[in-house]
mmCIF file of C-alpha atoms in Angstrom:
data_model
loop_
_atom_site.group_PDB
_atom_site.id
_atom_site.type_symbol
_atom_site.label_atom_id
_atom_site.label_comp_id
_atom_site.label_asym_id
_atom_site.label_seq_id
_atom_site.Cartn_x
_atom_site.Cartn_y
_atom_site.Cartn_z
ATOM 1 C CA LEU T 91 -73.707 118.328 -61.067
ATOM 2 C CA ALA T 92 -72.612 120.999 -58.650
ATOM 3 C CA LYS T 93 -68.883 121.583 -58.685
ATOM 4 C CA THR T 94 -66.972 122.269 -55.498
ATOM 5 C CA THR T 95 -63.856 124.344 -54.886
ATOM 6 C CA GLN T 96 -61.700 123.976 -51.784
ATOM 7 C CA PRO T 97 -58.172 124.998 -50.822
ATOM 8 C CA ILE T 98 -55.535 122.531 -51.931
ATOM 9 C CA SER T 99 -53.796 122.442 -48.571
ATOM 10 C CA MET T 100 -53.815 123.876 -45.050
ATOM 11 C CA ASP T 101 -51.434 123.735 -42.117
ATOM 12 C CA SER T 102 -52.374 123.874 -38.463
ATOM 13 C CA TYR T 103 -50.991 123.078 -35.015
ATOM 14 C CA GLU T 104 -52.224 120.682 -32.417
ATOM 15 C CA GLY T 105 -55.022 122.079 -30.275
ATOM 16 C CA GLN T 106 -56.132 124.691 -32.789
ATOM 17 C CA GLU T 107 -59.523 124.915 -34.451
ATOM 18 C CA VAL T 108 -59.404 124.319 -38.198
ATOM 19 C CA ASN T 109 -61.968 125.683 -40.625
ATOM 20 C CA ILE T 110 -62.030 124.424 -44.210
ATOM 21 C CA THR T 111 -64.331 126.292 -46.558
ATOM 22 C CA CYS T 112 -65.839 124.822 -49.714
ATOM 23 C CA SER T 113 -67.505 126.806 -52.490
ATOM 24 C CA HIS T 114 -70.416 125.292 -54.413
ATOM 25 C CA ASN T 115 -72.035 128.132 -56.343
ATOM 26 C CA ASN T 116 -74.190 125.827 -58.493
ATOM 27 C CA ILE T 117 -75.709 123.834 -55.659
ATOM 28 C CA ALA T 118 -79.228 122.658 -56.491
ATOM 29 C CA THR T 119 -82.275 122.862 -54.286
ATOM 30 C CA ASN T 120 -82.229 119.149 -53.471
ATOM 31 C CA ASP T 121 -78.484 118.870 -52.941
ATOM 32 C CA TYR T 122 -76.977 118.040 -49.581
ATOM 33 C CA ILE T 123 -73.414 118.848 -48.547
ATOM 34 C CA THR T 124 -71.235 116.027 -47.320
ATOM 35 C CA TRP T 125 -67.683 115.954 -46.031
ATOM 36 C CA TYR T 126 -65.356 112.962 -46.061
ATOM 37 C CA GLN T 127 -61.939 112.354 -44.522
ATOM 38 C CA GLN T 128 -59.289 110.171 -46.147
ATOM 39 C CA PHE T 129 -56.050 108.846 -44.698
ATOM 40 C CA PRO T 130 -53.304 107.556 -47.026
ATOM 41 C CA SER T 131 -54.057 104.174 -48.609
ATOM 42 C CA GLN T 132 -57.518 104.006 -47.017
ATOM 43 C CA GLY T 133 -61.022 104.604 -48.258
ATOM 44 C CA PRO T 134 -62.694 107.941 -47.431
ATOM 45 C CA ARG T 135 -64.716 108.072 -44.251
ATOM 46 C CA PHE T 136 -67.926 110.048 -43.742
ATOM 47 C CA ILE T 137 -67.553 112.978 -41.345
ATOM 48 C CA ILE T 138 -70.679 115.085 -41.509
ATOM 49 C CA GLN T 139 -73.594 116.027 -43.738
ATOM 50 C CA GLY T 140 -75.992 118.943 -43.814
ATOM 51 C CA TYR T 141 -78.528 120.875 -45.830
ATOM 52 C CA LYS T 142 -78.627 124.322 -44.208
ATOM 53 C CA THR T 143 -77.648 126.253 -41.088
ATOM 54 C CA LYS T 144 -75.456 124.337 -38.670
ATOM 55 C CA VAL T 145 -74.908 120.678 -38.005
ATOM 56 C CA THR T 146 -72.743 119.307 -35.213
ATOM 57 C CA ASN T 147 -71.663 115.813 -34.317
ATOM 58 C CA GLU T 148 -69.022 114.308 -32.105
ATOM 59 C CA VAL T 149 -66.146 115.049 -34.473
ATOM 60 C CA ALA T 150 -66.999 118.234 -36.399
ATOM 61 C CA SER T 151 -69.389 121.056 -37.141
ATOM 62 C CA LEU T 152 -70.700 122.122 -40.504
ATOM 63 C CA PHE T 153 -71.755 125.697 -41.117
ATOM 64 C CA ILE T 154 -73.931 126.473 -44.127
ATOM 65 C CA PRO T 155 -75.048 130.055 -44.860
ATOM 66 C CA ALA T 156 -78.532 130.878 -46.032
ATOM 67 C CA ASP T 157 -77.600 131.005 -49.730
ATOM 68 C CA ARG T 158 -75.911 127.588 -49.445
ATOM 69 C CA LYS T 159 -73.241 128.580 -51.949
ATOM 70 C CA SER T 160 -70.515 127.619 -49.551
ATOM 71 C CA SER T 161 -69.982 125.552 -46.442
ATOM 72 C CA THR T 162 -67.352 125.399 -43.723
ATOM 73 C CA LEU T 163 -66.139 122.281 -41.995
ATOM 74 C CA SER T 164 -64.909 123.084 -38.491
ATOM 75 C CA LEU T 165 -62.627 120.685 -36.628
ATOM 76 C CA PRO T 166 -62.219 121.688 -32.984
ATOM 77 C CA ARG T 167 -58.855 121.231 -31.272
ATOM 78 C CA VAL T 168 -57.146 119.179 -33.960
ATOM 79 C CA SER T 169 -54.560 116.543 -33.163
ATOM 80 C CA LEU T 170 -51.805 114.973 -35.232
ATOM 81 C CA SER T 171 -54.180 112.164 -36.185
ATOM 82 C CA ASP T 172 -56.414 114.646 -38.007
ATOM 83 C CA THR T 173 -53.757 114.986 -40.695
ATOM 84 C CA ALA T 174 -55.634 113.783 -43.760
ATOM 85 C CA VAL T 175 -57.351 114.871 -46.964
ATOM 86 C CA TYR T 176 -60.823 116.336 -46.563
ATOM 87 C CA TYR T 177 -63.340 116.232 -49.406
ATOM 88 C CA CYS T 178 -66.438 118.370 -49.817
ATOM 89 C CA LEU T 179 -69.202 116.940 -51.985
ATOM 90 C CA VAL T 180 -72.659 118.055 -52.986
ATOM 91 C CA GLY T 181 -75.262 115.722 -54.360
ATOM 92 C CA ASP T 182 -78.795 114.468 -54.357
ATOM 93 C CA ASN T 183 -79.430 110.859 -53.437
ATOM 94 C CA ASN T 184 -82.691 110.915 -55.314
ATOM 95 C CA ASN T 185 -81.049 111.988 -58.532
ATOM 96 C CA ALA T 186 -80.774 109.084 -60.933
ATOM 97 C CA GLY T 187 -77.206 107.980 -60.983
ATOM 98 C CA ASN T 188 -76.163 109.469 -57.647
ATOM 99 C CA MET T 189 -72.841 110.485 -59.121
ATOM 100 C CA LEU T 190 -71.055 112.327 -56.385
ATOM 101 C CA THR T 191 -67.894 113.993 -57.588
ATOM 102 C CA PHE T 192 -64.793 113.939 -55.449
ATOM 103 C CA GLY T 193 -62.503 116.837 -56.242
ATOM 104 C CA GLY T 194 -58.877 117.032 -55.172
ATOM 105 C CA GLY T 195 -59.791 117.717 -51.566
ATOM 106 C CA THR T 196 -57.918 119.752 -48.967
ATOM 107 C CA ARG T 197 -54.750 118.285 -47.510
ATOM 108 C CA LEU T 198 -54.636 119.221 -43.842
ATOM 109 C CA MET T 199 -51.280 118.946 -42.102
ATOM 110 C CA VAL T 200 -51.374 119.179 -38.314
ATOM 111 C CA LYS T 201 -48.014 119.960 -36.748
ATOM 112 C CA PRO T 202 -46.877 119.417 -33.143
ATOM 113 C CA ASP X 102 -69.571 92.714 -38.371
ATOM 114 C CA GLY X 103 -71.043 94.874 -41.135
ATOM 115 C CA GLY X 104 -69.001 96.557 -43.801
ATOM 116 C CA ILE X 105 -67.360 96.403 -47.183
ATOM 117 C CA THR X 106 -64.499 94.113 -48.010
ATOM 118 C CA GLN X 107 -62.148 94.330 -50.938
ATOM 119 C CA SER X 108 -59.620 91.754 -51.933
ATOM 120 C CA PRO X 109 -56.798 91.499 -52.444
ATOM 121 C CA LYS X 110 -55.200 94.528 -50.774
ATOM 122 C CA TYR X 111 -52.250 94.482 -53.166
ATOM 123 C CA LEU X 112 -52.321 93.065 -56.655
ATOM 124 C CA PHE X 113 -49.667 92.776 -59.301
ATOM 125 C CA ARG X 114 -50.275 91.873 -62.892
ATOM 126 C CA LYS X 115 -48.335 91.709 -66.082
ATOM 127 C CA GLU X 116 -49.121 94.036 -68.897
ATOM 128 C CA GLY X 117 -51.772 92.608 -71.221
ATOM 129 C CA GLN X 118 -53.547 90.536 -68.571
ATOM 130 C CA ASN X 119 -57.058 91.045 -67.309
ATOM 131 C CA VAL X 120 -57.530 91.140 -63.553
ATOM 132 C CA THR X 121 -60.656 91.122 -61.376
ATOM 133 C CA LEU X 122 -60.977 93.044 -58.127
ATOM 134 C CA SER X 123 -63.467 91.801 -55.570
ATOM 135 C CA CYS X 124 -65.938 93.923 -53.599
ATOM 136 C CA GLU X 125 -68.477 92.523 -51.147
ATOM 137 C CA GLN X 126 -70.846 94.332 -48.761
ATOM 138 C CA ASN X 127 -73.186 93.048 -46.065
ATOM 139 C CA LEU X 128 -74.851 96.390 -45.361
ATOM 140 C CA ASN X 129 -77.877 95.554 -47.495
ATOM 141 C CA HIS X 130 -77.152 98.619 -49.615
ATOM 142 C CA ASP X 131 -78.743 98.947 -53.015
ATOM 143 C CA ALA X 132 -76.025 100.983 -54.680
ATOM 144 C CA MET X 133 -72.387 100.112 -55.218
ATOM 145 C CA TYR X 134 -69.589 102.092 -56.815
ATOM 146 C CA TRP X 135 -66.050 101.733 -58.085
ATOM 147 C CA TYR X 136 -63.573 104.596 -57.947
ATOM 148 C CA ARG X 137 -60.023 104.986 -59.084
ATOM 149 C CA GLN X 138 -57.512 107.155 -57.247
ATOM 150 C CA ASP X 139 -54.119 108.160 -58.596
ATOM 151 C CA PRO X 140 -51.349 109.522 -56.323
ATOM 152 C CA GLY X 141 -52.186 112.941 -54.927
ATOM 153 C CA GLN X 142 -55.515 113.035 -56.740
ATOM 154 C CA GLY X 143 -59.149 112.780 -55.808
ATOM 155 C CA LEU X 144 -61.440 109.863 -56.615
ATOM 156 C CA ARG X 145 -62.843 109.319 -60.088
ATOM 157 C CA LEU X 146 -65.948 107.249 -60.676
ATOM 158 C CA ILE X 147 -65.511 104.206 -62.931
ATOM 159 C CA TYR X 148 -68.868 102.403 -62.697
ATOM 160 C CA TYR X 149 -71.855 102.334 -60.403
ATOM 161 C CA SER X 150 -74.848 100.112 -59.899
ATOM 162 C CA GLN X 151 -78.151 100.980 -58.268
ATOM 163 C CA ILE X 152 -79.775 97.583 -58.566
ATOM 164 C CA VAL X 153 -78.914 93.982 -59.324
ATOM 165 C CA ASN X 154 -78.244 93.247 -62.990
ATOM 166 C CA ASP X 155 -77.941 96.917 -63.839
ATOM 167 C CA PHE X 156 -74.973 99.269 -63.885
ATOM 168 C CA GLN X 157 -73.943 102.561 -65.432
ATOM 169 C CA LYS X 158 -70.678 104.005 -66.680
ATOM 170 C CA GLY X 159 -69.004 106.692 -64.645
ATOM 171 C CA ASP X 160 -66.485 109.248 -65.823
ATOM 172 C CA ILE X 161 -63.659 106.844 -66.733
ATOM 173 C CA ALA X 162 -65.248 103.512 -67.685
ATOM 174 C CA GLU X 163 -63.075 102.764 -70.708
ATOM 175 C CA GLY X 164 -60.940 99.659 -70.176
ATOM 176 C CA TYR X 165 -63.056 98.427 -67.261
ATOM 177 C CA SER X 166 -66.028 96.101 -66.905
ATOM 178 C CA VAL X 167 -68.319 95.182 -64.024
ATOM 179 C CA SER X 168 -71.134 92.812 -63.142
ATOM 180 C CA ARG X 169 -73.839 92.908 -60.486
ATOM 181 C CA GLU X 170 -75.330 89.432 -60.271
ATOM 182 C CA LYS X 171 -75.909 89.684 -56.531
ATOM 183 C CA LYS X 172 -76.812 92.610 -54.312
ATOM 184 C CA GLU X 173 -73.790 91.972 -52.108
ATOM 185 C CA SER X 174 -71.159 91.761 -54.825
ATOM 186 C CA PHE X 175 -69.821 94.172 -57.464
ATOM 187 C CA PRO X 176 -66.571 92.865 -59.005
ATOM 188 C CA LEU X 177 -64.474 95.091 -61.251
ATOM 189 C CA THR X 178 -62.407 93.721 -64.116
ATOM 190 C CA VAL X 179 -59.473 95.764 -65.320
ATOM 191 C CA THR X 180 -58.943 94.719 -68.896
ATOM 192 C CA SER X 181 -55.864 94.875 -71.054
ATOM 193 C CA ALA X 182 -57.526 97.771 -72.876
ATOM 194 C CA GLN X 183 -56.984 100.039 -69.871
ATOM 195 C CA LYS X 184 -53.929 102.090 -70.810
ATOM 196 C CA ASN X 185 -52.748 103.073 -67.323
ATOM 197 C CA PRO X 186 -54.217 100.584 -64.846
ATOM 198 C CA THR X 187 -51.740 101.129 -61.993
ATOM 199 C CA ALA X 188 -53.780 102.894 -59.314
ATOM 200 C CA PHE X 189 -55.615 102.582 -56.003
ATOM 201 C CA TYR X 190 -59.128 101.183 -56.506
ATOM 202 C CA LEU X 191 -61.904 101.880 -54.036
ATOM 203 C CA CYS X 192 -65.305 100.258 -53.803
ATOM 204 C CA ALA X 193 -68.203 101.903 -51.994
ATOM 205 C CA SER X 194 -71.857 101.273 -51.283
ATOM 206 C CA SER X 195 -74.808 103.350 -50.169
ATOM 207 C CA HIS X 196 -78.502 103.312 -49.496
ATOM 208 C CA ILE X 197 -80.714 104.888 -52.135
ATOM 209 C CA GLY X 198 -83.904 106.808 -51.931
ATOM 210 C CA GLY X 199 -86.239 107.468 -49.070
ATOM 211 C CA PRO X 200 -87.808 110.709 -47.918
ATOM 212 C CA VAL X 201 -84.588 112.043 -46.431
ATOM 213 C CA PHE X 202 -81.282 112.205 -48.199
ATOM 214 C CA THR X 203 -78.900 109.901 -46.384
ATOM 215 C CA ASP X 204 -76.450 109.040 -49.101
ATOM 216 C CA THR X 205 -73.472 108.270 -46.986
ATOM 217 C CA GLN X 206 -71.103 106.221 -49.064
ATOM 218 C CA TYR X 207 -69.262 103.563 -47.123
ATOM 219 C CA PHE X 208 -65.881 102.679 -48.559
ATOM 220 C CA GLY X 209 -63.853 99.513 -48.527
ATOM 221 C CA PRO X 210 -60.136 99.441 -47.661
ATOM 222 C CA GLY X 211 -59.094 99.574 -51.307
ATOM 223 C CA THR X 212 -56.969 97.482 -53.640
ATOM 224 C CA ARG X 213 -53.654 98.793 -54.915
ATOM 225 C CA LEU X 214 -53.050 97.465 -58.409
ATOM 226 C CA THR X 215 -49.596 97.580 -59.939
ATOM 227 C CA VAL X 216 -48.952 96.612 -63.530
ATOM 228 C CA LEU X 217 -45.452 95.341 -64.125
#
């Protein structure tokens, strides 16, 4: 299974754009990249998923370079409510077992 | 209202007792998962099931047991053999397969288990 590496923590201020980069050097051809958000004492929540290039939805963008060995989650104009832990995962739904691995995540602190 | 429910939200047990955590989903998902989360840590996979009456061990299955008698339900039993059971337990479910990867895991609200 592809292992991911992300910064342990990041600080930002309200209104700024936040970019969280994840390294996944061993990503396999069939793997997708998925990001989750988790607030304290709650289950993680899906944010965005992509395979290559750029994906954008109503809450975030995901940038994936051609070699797919890393990805960057971009949160535009963060607010205090974006303070959470963000997890980067890679995995293949068609792989028997579907064992996605959650690492320690990145703790984002948004300050006023 | 579709989703995953876990009960109870908080659970206390005495050392040496078995306890069962409930997880139900009405999303018609094939796969269900149990994770454990310790303070300040990520999630670790305990067990998962891709189909009724079948389940597989995850990374930390020792001291836990599960059953999958119905598609909607995946209860987790924390046995007295689990050395450090105090933790936050999360259940999730997802669709499996298909031509396009869409493995979004949907999580329940979690159960916080404290062993006294």
